[in-house]
Coordinates of C-alpha atoms in Angstrom, one line a residue:
Chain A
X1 CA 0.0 0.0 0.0
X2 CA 1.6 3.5 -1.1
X3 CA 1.1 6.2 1.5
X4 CA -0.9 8.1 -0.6
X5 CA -3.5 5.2 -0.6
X6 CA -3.5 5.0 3.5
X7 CA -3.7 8.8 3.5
X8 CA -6.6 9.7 1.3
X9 CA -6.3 13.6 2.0
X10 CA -2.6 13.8 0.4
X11 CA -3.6 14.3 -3.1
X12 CA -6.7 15.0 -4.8
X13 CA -8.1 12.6 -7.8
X14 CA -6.1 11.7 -10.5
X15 CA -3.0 12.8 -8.5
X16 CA -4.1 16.5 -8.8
X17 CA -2.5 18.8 -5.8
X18 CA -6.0 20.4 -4.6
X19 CA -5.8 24.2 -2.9
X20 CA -5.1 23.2 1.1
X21 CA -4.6 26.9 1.7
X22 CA -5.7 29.9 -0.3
X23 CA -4.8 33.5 0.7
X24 CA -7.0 36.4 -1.2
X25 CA -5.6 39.9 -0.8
X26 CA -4.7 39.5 2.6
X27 CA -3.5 42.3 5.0
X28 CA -2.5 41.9 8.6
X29 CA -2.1 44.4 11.0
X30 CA -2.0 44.8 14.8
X31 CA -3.9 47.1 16.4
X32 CA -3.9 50.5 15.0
X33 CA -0.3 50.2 13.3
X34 CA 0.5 49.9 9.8
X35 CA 0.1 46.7 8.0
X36 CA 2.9 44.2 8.6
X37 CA 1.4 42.1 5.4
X38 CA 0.0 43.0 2.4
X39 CA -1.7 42.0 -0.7
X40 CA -1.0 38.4 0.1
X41 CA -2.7 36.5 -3.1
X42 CA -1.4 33.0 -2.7
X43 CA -2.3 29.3 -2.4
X44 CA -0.6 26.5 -1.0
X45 CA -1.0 22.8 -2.2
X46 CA -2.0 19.5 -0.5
X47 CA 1.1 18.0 0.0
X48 CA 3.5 20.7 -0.6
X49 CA 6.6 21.5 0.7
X50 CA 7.0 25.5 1.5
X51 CA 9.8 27.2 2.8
X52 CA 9.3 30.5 3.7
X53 CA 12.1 33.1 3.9
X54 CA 13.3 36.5 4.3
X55 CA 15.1 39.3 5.9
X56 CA 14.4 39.9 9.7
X57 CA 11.0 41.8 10.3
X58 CA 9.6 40.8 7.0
X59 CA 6.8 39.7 8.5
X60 CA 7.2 35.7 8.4
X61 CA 6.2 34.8 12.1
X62 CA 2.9 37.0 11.7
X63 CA 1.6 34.5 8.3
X64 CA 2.8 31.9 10.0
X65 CA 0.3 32.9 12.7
X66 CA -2.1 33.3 10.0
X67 CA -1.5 29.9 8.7
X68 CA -2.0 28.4 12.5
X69 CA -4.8 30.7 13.4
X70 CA -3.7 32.2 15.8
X71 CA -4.3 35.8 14.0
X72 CA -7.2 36.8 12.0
X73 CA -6.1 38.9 8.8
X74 CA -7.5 42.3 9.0
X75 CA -8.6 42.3 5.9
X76 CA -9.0 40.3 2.6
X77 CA -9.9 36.1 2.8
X78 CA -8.1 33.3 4.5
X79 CA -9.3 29.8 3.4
X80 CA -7.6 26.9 5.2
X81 CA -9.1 23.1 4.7
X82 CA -11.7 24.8 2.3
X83 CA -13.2 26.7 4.9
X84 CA -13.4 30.5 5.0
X85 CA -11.7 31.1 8.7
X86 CA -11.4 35.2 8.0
X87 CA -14.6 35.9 10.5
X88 CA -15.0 32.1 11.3
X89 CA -16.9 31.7 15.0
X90 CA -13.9 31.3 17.4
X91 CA -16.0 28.3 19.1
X92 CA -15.3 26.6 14.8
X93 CA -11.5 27.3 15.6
X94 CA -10.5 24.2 17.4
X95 CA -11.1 21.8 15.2
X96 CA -9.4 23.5 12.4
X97 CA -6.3 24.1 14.5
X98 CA -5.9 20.0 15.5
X99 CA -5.3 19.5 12.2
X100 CA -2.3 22.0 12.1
X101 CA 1.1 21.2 13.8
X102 CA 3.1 23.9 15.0
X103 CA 6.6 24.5 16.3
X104 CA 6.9 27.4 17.3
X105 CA 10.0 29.8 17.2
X106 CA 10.5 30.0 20.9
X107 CA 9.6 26.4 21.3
X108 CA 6.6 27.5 24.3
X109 CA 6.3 23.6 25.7
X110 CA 5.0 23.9 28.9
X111 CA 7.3 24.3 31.7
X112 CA 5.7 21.7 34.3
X113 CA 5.5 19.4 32.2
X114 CA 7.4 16.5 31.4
X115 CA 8.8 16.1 27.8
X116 CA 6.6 13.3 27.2
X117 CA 3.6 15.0 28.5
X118 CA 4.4 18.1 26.5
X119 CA 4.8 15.7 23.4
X120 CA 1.3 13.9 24.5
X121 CA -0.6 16.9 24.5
X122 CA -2.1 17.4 21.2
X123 CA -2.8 13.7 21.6
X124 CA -4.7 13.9 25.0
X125 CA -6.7 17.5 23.6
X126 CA -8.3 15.3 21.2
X127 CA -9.5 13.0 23.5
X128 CA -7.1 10.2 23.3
X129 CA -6.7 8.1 26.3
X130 CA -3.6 7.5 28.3
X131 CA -2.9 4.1 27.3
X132 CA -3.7 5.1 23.6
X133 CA -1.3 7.7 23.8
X134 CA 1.6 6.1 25.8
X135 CA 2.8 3.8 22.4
X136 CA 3.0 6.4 19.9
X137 CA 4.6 9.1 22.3
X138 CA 7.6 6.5 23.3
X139 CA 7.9 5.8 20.2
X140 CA 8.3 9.5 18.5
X141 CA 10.1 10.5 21.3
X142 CA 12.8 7.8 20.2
X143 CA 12.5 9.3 16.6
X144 CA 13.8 12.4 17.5
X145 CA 16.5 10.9 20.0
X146 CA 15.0 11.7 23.3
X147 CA 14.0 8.3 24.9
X148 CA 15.5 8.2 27.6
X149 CA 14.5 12.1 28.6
X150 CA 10.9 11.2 28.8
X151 CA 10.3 12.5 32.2
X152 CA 12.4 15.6 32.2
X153 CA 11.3 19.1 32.1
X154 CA 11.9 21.3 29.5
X155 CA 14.1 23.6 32.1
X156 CA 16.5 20.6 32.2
X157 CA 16.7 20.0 29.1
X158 CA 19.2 22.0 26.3
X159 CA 17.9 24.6 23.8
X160 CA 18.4 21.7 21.2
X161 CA 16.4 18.8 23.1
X162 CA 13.6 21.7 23.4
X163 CA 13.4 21.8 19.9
X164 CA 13.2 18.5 19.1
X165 CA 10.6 17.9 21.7
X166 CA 8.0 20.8 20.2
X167 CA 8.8 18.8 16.9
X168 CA 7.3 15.8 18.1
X169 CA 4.3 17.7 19.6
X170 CA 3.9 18.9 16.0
X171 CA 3.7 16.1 14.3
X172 CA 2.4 13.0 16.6
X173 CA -1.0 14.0 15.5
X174 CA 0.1 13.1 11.9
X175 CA -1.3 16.8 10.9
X176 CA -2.5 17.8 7.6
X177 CA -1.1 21.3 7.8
X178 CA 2.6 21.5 9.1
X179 CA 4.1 25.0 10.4
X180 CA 7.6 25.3 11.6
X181 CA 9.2 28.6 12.6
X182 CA 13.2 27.9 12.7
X183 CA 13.0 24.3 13.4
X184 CA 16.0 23.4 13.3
X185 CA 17.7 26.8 14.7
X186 CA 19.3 25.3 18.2
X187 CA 20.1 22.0 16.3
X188 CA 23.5 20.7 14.9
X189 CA 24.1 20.0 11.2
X190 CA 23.5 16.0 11.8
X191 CA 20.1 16.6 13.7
X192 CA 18.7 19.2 11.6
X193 CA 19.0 16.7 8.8
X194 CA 17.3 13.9 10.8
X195 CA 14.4 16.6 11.5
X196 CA 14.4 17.6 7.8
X197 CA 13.9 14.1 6.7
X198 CA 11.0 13.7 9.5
X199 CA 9.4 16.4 7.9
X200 CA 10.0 15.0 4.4
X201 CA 8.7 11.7 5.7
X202 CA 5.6 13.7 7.1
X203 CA 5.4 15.1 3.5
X204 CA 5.2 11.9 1.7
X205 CA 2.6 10.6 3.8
X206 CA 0.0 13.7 2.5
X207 CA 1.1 16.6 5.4
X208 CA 1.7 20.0 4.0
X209 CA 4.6 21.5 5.5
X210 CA 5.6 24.7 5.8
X211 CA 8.7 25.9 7.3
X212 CA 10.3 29.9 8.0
X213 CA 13.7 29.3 8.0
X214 CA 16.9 31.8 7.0
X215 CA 18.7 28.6 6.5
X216 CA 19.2 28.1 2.9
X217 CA 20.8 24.9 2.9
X218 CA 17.6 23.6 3.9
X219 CA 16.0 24.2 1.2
X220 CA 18.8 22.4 -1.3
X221 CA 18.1 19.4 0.9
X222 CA 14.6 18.7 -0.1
X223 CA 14.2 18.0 -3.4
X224 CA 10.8 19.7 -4.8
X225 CA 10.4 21.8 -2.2
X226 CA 9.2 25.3 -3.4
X227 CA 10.4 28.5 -1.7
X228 CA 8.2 31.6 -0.6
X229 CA 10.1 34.9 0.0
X230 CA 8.7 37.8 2.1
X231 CA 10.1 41.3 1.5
X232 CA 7.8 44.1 3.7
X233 CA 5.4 42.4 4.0
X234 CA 4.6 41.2 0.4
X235 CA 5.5 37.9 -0.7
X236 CA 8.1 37.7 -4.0
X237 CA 7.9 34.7 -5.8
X238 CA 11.8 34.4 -7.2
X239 CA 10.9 30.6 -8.3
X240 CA 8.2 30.5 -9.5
X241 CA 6.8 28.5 -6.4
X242 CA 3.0 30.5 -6.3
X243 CA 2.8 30.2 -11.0
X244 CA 3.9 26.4 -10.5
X245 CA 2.3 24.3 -7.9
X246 CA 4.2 21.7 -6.6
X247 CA 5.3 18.3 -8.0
X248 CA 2.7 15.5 -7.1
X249 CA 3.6 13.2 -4.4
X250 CA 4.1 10.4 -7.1
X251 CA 6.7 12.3 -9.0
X252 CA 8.9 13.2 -6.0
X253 CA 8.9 9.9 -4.6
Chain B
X1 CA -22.0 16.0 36.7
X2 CA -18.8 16.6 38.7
X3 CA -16.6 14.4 36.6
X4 CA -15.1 17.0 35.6
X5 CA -13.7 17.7 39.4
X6 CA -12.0 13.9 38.9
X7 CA -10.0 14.1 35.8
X8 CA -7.3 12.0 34.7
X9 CA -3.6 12.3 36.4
X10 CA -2.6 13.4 32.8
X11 CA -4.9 16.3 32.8
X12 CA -4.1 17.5 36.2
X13 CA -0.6 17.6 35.7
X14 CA -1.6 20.1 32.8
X15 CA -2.1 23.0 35.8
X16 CA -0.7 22.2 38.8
X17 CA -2.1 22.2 42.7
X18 CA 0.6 25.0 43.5
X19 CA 1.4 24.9 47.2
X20 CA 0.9 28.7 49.3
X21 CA -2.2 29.7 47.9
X22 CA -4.4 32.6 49.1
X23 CA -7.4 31.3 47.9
X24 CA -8.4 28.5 49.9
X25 CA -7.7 31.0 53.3
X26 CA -9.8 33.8 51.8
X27 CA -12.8 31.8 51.3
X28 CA -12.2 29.9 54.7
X29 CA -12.3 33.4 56.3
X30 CA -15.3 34.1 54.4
X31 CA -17.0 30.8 55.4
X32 CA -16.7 31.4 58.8
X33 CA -17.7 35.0 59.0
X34 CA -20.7 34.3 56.7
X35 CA -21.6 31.0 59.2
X36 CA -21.0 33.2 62.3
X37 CA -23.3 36.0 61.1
X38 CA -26.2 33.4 59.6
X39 CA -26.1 31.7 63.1
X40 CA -26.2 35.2 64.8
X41 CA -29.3 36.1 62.1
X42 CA -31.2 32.9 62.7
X43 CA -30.8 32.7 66.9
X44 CA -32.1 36.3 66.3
X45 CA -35.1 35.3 64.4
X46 CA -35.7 32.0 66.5
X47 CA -35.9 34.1 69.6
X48 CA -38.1 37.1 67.8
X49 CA -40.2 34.2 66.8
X50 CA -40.7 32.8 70.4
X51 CA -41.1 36.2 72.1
X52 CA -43.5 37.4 69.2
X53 CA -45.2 34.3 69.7
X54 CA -45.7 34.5 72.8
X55 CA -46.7 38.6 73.3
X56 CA -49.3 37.5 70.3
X57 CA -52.5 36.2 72.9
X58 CA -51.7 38.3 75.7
X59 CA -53.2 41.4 76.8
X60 CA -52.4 43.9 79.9
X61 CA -55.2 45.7 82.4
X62 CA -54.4 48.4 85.1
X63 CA -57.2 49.0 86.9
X64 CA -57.0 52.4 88.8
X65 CA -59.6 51.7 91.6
X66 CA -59.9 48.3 93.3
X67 CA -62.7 47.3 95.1
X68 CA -62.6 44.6 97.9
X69 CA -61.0 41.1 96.7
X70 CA -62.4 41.9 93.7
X71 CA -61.1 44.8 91.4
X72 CA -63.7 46.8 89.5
X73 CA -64.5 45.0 86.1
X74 CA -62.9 42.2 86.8
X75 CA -65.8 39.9 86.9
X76 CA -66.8 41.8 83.4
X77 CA -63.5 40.9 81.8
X78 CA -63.7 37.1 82.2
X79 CA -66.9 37.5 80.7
X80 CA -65.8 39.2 77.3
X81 CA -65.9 36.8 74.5
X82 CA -62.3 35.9 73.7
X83 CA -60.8 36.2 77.0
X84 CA -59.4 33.1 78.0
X85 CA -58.5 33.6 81.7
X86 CA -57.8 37.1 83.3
X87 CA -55.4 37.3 86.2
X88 CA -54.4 39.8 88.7
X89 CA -51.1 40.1 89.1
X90 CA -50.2 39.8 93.1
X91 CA -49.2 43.5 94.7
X92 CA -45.9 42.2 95.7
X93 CA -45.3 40.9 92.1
X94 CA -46.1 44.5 91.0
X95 CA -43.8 46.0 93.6
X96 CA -41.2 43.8 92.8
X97 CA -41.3 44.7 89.3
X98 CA -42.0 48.5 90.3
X99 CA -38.9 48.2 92.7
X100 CA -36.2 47.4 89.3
X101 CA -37.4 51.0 88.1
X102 CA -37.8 53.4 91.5
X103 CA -35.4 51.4 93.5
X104 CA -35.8 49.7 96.9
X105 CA -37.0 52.4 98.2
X106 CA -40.2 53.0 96.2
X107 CA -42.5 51.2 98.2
X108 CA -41.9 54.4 100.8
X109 CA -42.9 56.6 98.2
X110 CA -46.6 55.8 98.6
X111 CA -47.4 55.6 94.8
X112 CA -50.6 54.6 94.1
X113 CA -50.3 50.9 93.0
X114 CA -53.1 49.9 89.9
X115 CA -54.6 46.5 90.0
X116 CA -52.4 44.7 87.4
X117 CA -54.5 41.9 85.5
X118 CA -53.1 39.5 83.0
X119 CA -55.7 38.5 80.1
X120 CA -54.9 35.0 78.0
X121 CA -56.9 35.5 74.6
X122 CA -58.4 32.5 73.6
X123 CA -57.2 30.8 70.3
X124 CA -58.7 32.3 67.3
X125 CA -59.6 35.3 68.8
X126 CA -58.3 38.5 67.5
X127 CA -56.3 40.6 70.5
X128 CA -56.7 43.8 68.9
X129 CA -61.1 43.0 69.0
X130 CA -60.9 41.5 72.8
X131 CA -58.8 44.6 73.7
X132 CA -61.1 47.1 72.3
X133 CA -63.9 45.1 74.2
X134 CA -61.7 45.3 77.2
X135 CA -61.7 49.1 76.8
X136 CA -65.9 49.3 76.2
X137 CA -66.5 47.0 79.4
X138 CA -64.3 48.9 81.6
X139 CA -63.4 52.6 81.0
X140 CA -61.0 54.1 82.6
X141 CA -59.1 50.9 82.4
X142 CA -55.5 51.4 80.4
X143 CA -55.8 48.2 78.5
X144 CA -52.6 47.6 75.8
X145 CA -51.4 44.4 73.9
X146 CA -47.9 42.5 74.7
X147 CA -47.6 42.8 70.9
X148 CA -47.3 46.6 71.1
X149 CA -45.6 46.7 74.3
X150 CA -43.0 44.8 73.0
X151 CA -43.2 46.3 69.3
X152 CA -39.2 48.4 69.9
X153 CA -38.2 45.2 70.4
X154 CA -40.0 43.4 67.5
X155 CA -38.9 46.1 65.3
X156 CA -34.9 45.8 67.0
X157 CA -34.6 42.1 66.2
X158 CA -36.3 43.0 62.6
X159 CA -33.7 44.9 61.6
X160 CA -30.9 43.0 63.0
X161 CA -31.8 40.1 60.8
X162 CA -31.8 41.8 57.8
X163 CA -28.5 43.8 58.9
X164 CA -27.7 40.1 59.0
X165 CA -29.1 38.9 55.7
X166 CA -27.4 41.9 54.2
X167 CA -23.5 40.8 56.1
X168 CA -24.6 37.7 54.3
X169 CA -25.4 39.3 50.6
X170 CA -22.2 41.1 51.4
X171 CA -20.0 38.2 52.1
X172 CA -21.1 36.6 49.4
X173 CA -20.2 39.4 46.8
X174 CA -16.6 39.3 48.3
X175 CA -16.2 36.4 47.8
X176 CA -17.2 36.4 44.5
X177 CA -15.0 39.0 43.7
X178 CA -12.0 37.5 45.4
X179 CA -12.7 34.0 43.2
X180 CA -12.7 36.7 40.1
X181 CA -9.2 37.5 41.2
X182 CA -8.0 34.6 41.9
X183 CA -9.3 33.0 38.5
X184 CA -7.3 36.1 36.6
X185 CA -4.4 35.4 38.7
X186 CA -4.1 31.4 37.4
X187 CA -4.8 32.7 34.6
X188 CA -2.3 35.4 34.2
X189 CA -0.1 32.6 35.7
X190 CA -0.9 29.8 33.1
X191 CA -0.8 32.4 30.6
X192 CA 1.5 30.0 28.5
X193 CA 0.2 27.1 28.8
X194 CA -3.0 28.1 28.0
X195 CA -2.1 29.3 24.3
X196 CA 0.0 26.6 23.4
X197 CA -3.2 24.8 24.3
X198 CA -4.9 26.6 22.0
X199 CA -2.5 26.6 19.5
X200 CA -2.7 22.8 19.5
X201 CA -6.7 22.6 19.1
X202 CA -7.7 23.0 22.9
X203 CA -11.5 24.2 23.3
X204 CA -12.4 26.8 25.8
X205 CA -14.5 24.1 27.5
X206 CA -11.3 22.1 28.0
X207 CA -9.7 25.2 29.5
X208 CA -12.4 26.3 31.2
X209 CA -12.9 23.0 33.6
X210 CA -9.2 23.3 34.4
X211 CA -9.5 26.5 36.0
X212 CA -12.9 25.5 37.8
X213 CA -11.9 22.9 39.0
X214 CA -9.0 24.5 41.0
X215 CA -11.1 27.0 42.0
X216 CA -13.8 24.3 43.4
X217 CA -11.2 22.7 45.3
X218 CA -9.7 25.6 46.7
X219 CA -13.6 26.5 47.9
X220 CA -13.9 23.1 49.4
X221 CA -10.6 23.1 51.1
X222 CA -11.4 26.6 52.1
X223 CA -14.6 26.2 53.3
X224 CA -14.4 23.2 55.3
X225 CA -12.0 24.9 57.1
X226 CA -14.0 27.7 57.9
X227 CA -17.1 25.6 58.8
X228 CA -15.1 23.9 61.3
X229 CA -13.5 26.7 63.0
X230 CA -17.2 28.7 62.5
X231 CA -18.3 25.0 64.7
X232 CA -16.1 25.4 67.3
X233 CA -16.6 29.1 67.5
X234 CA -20.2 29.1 67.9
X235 CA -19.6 25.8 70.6
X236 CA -17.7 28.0 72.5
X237 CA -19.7 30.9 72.4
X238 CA -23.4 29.7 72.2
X239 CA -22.7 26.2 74.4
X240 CA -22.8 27.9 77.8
X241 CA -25.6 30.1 77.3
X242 CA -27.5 27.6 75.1
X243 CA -29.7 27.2 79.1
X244 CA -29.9 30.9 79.1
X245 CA -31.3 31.6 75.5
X246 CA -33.2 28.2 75.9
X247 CA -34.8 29.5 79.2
X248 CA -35.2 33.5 78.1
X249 CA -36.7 32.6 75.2
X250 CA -38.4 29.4 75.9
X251 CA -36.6 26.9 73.2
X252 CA -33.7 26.0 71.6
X253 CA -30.7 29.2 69.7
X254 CA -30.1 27.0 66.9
X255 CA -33.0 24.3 65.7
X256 CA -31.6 21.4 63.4
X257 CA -33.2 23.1 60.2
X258 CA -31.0 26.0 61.5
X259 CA -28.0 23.7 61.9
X260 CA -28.7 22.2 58.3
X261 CA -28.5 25.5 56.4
X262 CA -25.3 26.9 58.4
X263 CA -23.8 23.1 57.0
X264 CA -25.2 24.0 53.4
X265 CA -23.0 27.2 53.7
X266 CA -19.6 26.0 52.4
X267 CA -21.6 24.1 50.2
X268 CA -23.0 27.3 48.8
X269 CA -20.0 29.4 48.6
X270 CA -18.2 26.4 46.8
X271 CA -20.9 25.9 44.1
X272 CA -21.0 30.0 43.9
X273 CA -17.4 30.2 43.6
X274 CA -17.2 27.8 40.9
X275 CA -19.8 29.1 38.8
X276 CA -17.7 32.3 39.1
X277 CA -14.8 31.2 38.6
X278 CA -15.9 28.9 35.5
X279 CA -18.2 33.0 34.1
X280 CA -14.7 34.8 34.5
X281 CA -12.6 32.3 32.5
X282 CA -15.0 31.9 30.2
X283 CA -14.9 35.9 29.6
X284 CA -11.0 36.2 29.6
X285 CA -11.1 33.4 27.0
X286 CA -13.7 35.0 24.9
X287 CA -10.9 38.4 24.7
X288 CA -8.5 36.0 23.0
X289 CA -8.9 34.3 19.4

């Protein structure tokens, strides 16, 4: 069985990539400053791999918050899992957002907990039991080389072993939508590889993924990957990444 | 119902029973001020009861001129319909009772003494009708109720329950607002943990119970506390005298009913604080997206 078979969300019929995101002259702003992103008029496949870059203060965090919803834009249309989520009820939110795995820039796992309740989380919000949980926890914290810190706290454990455990919170709900801001920016060369090919892995089996990252040398290392750049706020296209949706699954594999 | 005040372990680790807490004290204080003023409001109504009760059927004669054994009228009063039984109160009762105003001396003074009788109305009578006959069968007579002898005092306790009910109403707003502070405090504190759990899909419903469920603990914790020390206050204070108040006012401070609703109290304030708690999260929640 391929994964695209077990996964029937990674790709549309035929093989065609189907919209998974679709941004329609977006603006973002907080509170009564100026706009921090403009005229965003983009879509993102199913089962493509984005990275976004730019300069410092170009405003990559704030889509990223767009893309998790945890900002509304202030103006324009924001469609995410074919559903209009601009004014979407907040009480509609939730739902939506299991389906979206984030790591976060500055980590946020939380402090009393231990590193494989923190990774368990996501898990135990949508109503998974203990025991269901316990399995696939052990086993992702072992993935990303952290067995044997399952019952440490994040303040014992380096800015590296953070990172890798809000990876795994990202990603043990197998989410559709993946958003990562600098995943791999406390990691060495050998592990930010190992987290690249997670994410890669992730990709083949259906997840969209989405990562910020200055890094360029990321982006050589996935093959088909297709680059977003920010520049004040707009978005550039210098690929071609937003005229040319990605490759189907099928071809990269 | 309260399942949600037995979670998992998993989900109480997610906000932890910190140690040092004011809240718990705060609403034992209020418990056992609020039980120590309801206790004051009820032995206050128990004993207006009794003595209201018991001024109801009675009604008071001075007769100004006595004649023979047998004061003037009295033979009429026992015949009014309604009177029960009429009485004349002994002379040396009277002077006794004259003697606690003027002194020991009085009974030198040579003040005129009346003829003192006690009327019983019977049951089902009205007192204000039998008095008015009193007054049309013996004139001259000063005829007046216990009811409005003792209305001052009626009035007196009256308004000390409701000053009462209102220390009550009062306490109960307190602590209200202290639970609103204490549920923006854990929130302020859990600040963090509650985005990245809604960042990961978290309803407010499943932050919501977090929050009122510490709160509900804390208000039991805190207000068994204060019902026991409120118990043992009220043991020490009303034990002794519970003969005196018994005998003054002619049955128990405190009846079990009583004793119930003072147990209910903690109960009360805990259900109250939790619905607070669970309104004020809900509306910090609603600010956020």
């Amino acid at each position: 069985m391929s994964p695209c078979e077990r996964i029937p969300w990674a790709l549309g019929r035929g093989g065609t990539l189907t919209t998974l995101v679709e941004f329609d002259s977006v603006g973002l702003r907080y509170g009564t400053g100026g706009e921090v992103l403009r005229d965003l008029d983009f879509r993102l496949a199913k089962g493509g791999f984005y990275f976004l870059t730019g300069p410092s203060g170009a405003g990559k965090t704030s889509l990223l918050k767009l893309l998790y919803l945890a900002q509304r834009p202030t103006r324009g249309r924001l469609r995410v899992f074919g559903e209009e989520l601009s004014e979407a009820d907040r009480d509609v939110l939730p739902s939506f957002r299991r389906r979206i795995g984030v790591v976060f820039q500055d980590f946020r796992l939380v402090r009393h907990l231990s590193a494989f309740d923190n990774v368990a989380l996501p898990l135990r919000i949508a109503g998974h039991s203990d025991a269901e949980v316990e399995g696939p926890v052990r086993e992702m914290l072992a993935w990303v080389g952290l067995a044997d810190r399952a019952s440490a706290r994040p303040a014992t454990l380096s800015g590296g072993e953070q990172q890798r455990v809000a990876i795994a919170r990202a990603v043990i709900g197998r989410p559709e939508l993946l958003v990562a801001d600098e995943p791999t920016g406390n990691v060495d060369a050998a592990m930010a590889t190992r987290l690249m090919s997670l994410f890669e892995g992730l990709n083949q089996l259906g997840t969209t993924v989405v990562v910020a990252t200055h890094d360029l040398s990321l982006i050589a290392g996935v093959p088909g990957s297709q680059l977003l750049r920010l520049e004040g706020g707009r978005l550039v296209d210098p690929t071609g990444a937003l005229r040319h949706p990605p490759r189907p699954i099928e071809a990269r594999a | 119902m309260i399942a949600w005040l037995f979670p998992a372990e998993s989900a109480r680790r997610l906000l932890p029973d910190g140690r040092g807490r004011a809240t718990p004290w705060i609403i034992a204080i209020m418990t056992f001020v609020t039980i120590v003023i309801a206790a004051a409001g009820l032995a206050l109504a128990n004993a207006a009861s009794l003595v209201g009760s018991a001024a109801e059927r009675q009604i008071s004669v001075q007769l100004t001129e006595a004649r023979g054994g047998d004061p003037a009228g009295l033979g009429a009063l026992r015949r009014i319909p309604g009177v029960a039984e009429a009485r004349v109160v002994p002379e040396a009762e009277v002077r006794s009772t004259l003697e606690r105003w003027l002194g020991p001396d009085s009974e030198g003074l040579g003040l005129p003494l009346p003829v003192l009788v006690e009327v019983k109305v019977a049951p089902g009578a009205d007192t204000e009708r039998v008095a008015e006959a009193l007054r049309s069968a013996v004139p001259g007579a000063r005829v007046s109720t216990y009811a409005q002898e003792l209305a001052p005092l009626a009035r007196s306790l009256a308004a000390l329950q409701w000053l009462a009910l209102g220390l009550i109403v009062l306490m109960a707003t307190a602590t209200s607002a202290a639970v609103v502070l204490a549920a923006r405090g854990a929130l302020d504190t859990h600040r963090g943990t509650i985005e990245v759990m809604h960042g990961i899909g978290a309803t407010d419903r499943q932050v919501v119970l977090l929050f009122q469920r510490r709160i509900a603990l804390d208000a039991l914790l805190g207000g068994a506390t204060g019902a026991a020390a409120a118990a043992l206050a009220l043991l020490m204070v009303l034990g002794p005298a519970a003969g005196l108040i018994g005998g003054l006012a002619g049955g128990a401070a405190l009846s079990l009913s009583d004793l119930l609703l003072l147990a209910a109290i903690p109960l009360l304030l805990t259900v109250l604080a939790t619905v607070v708690a669970r309104v004020a999260v809900q509306r910090a929640l609603r600010a956020t997206l």
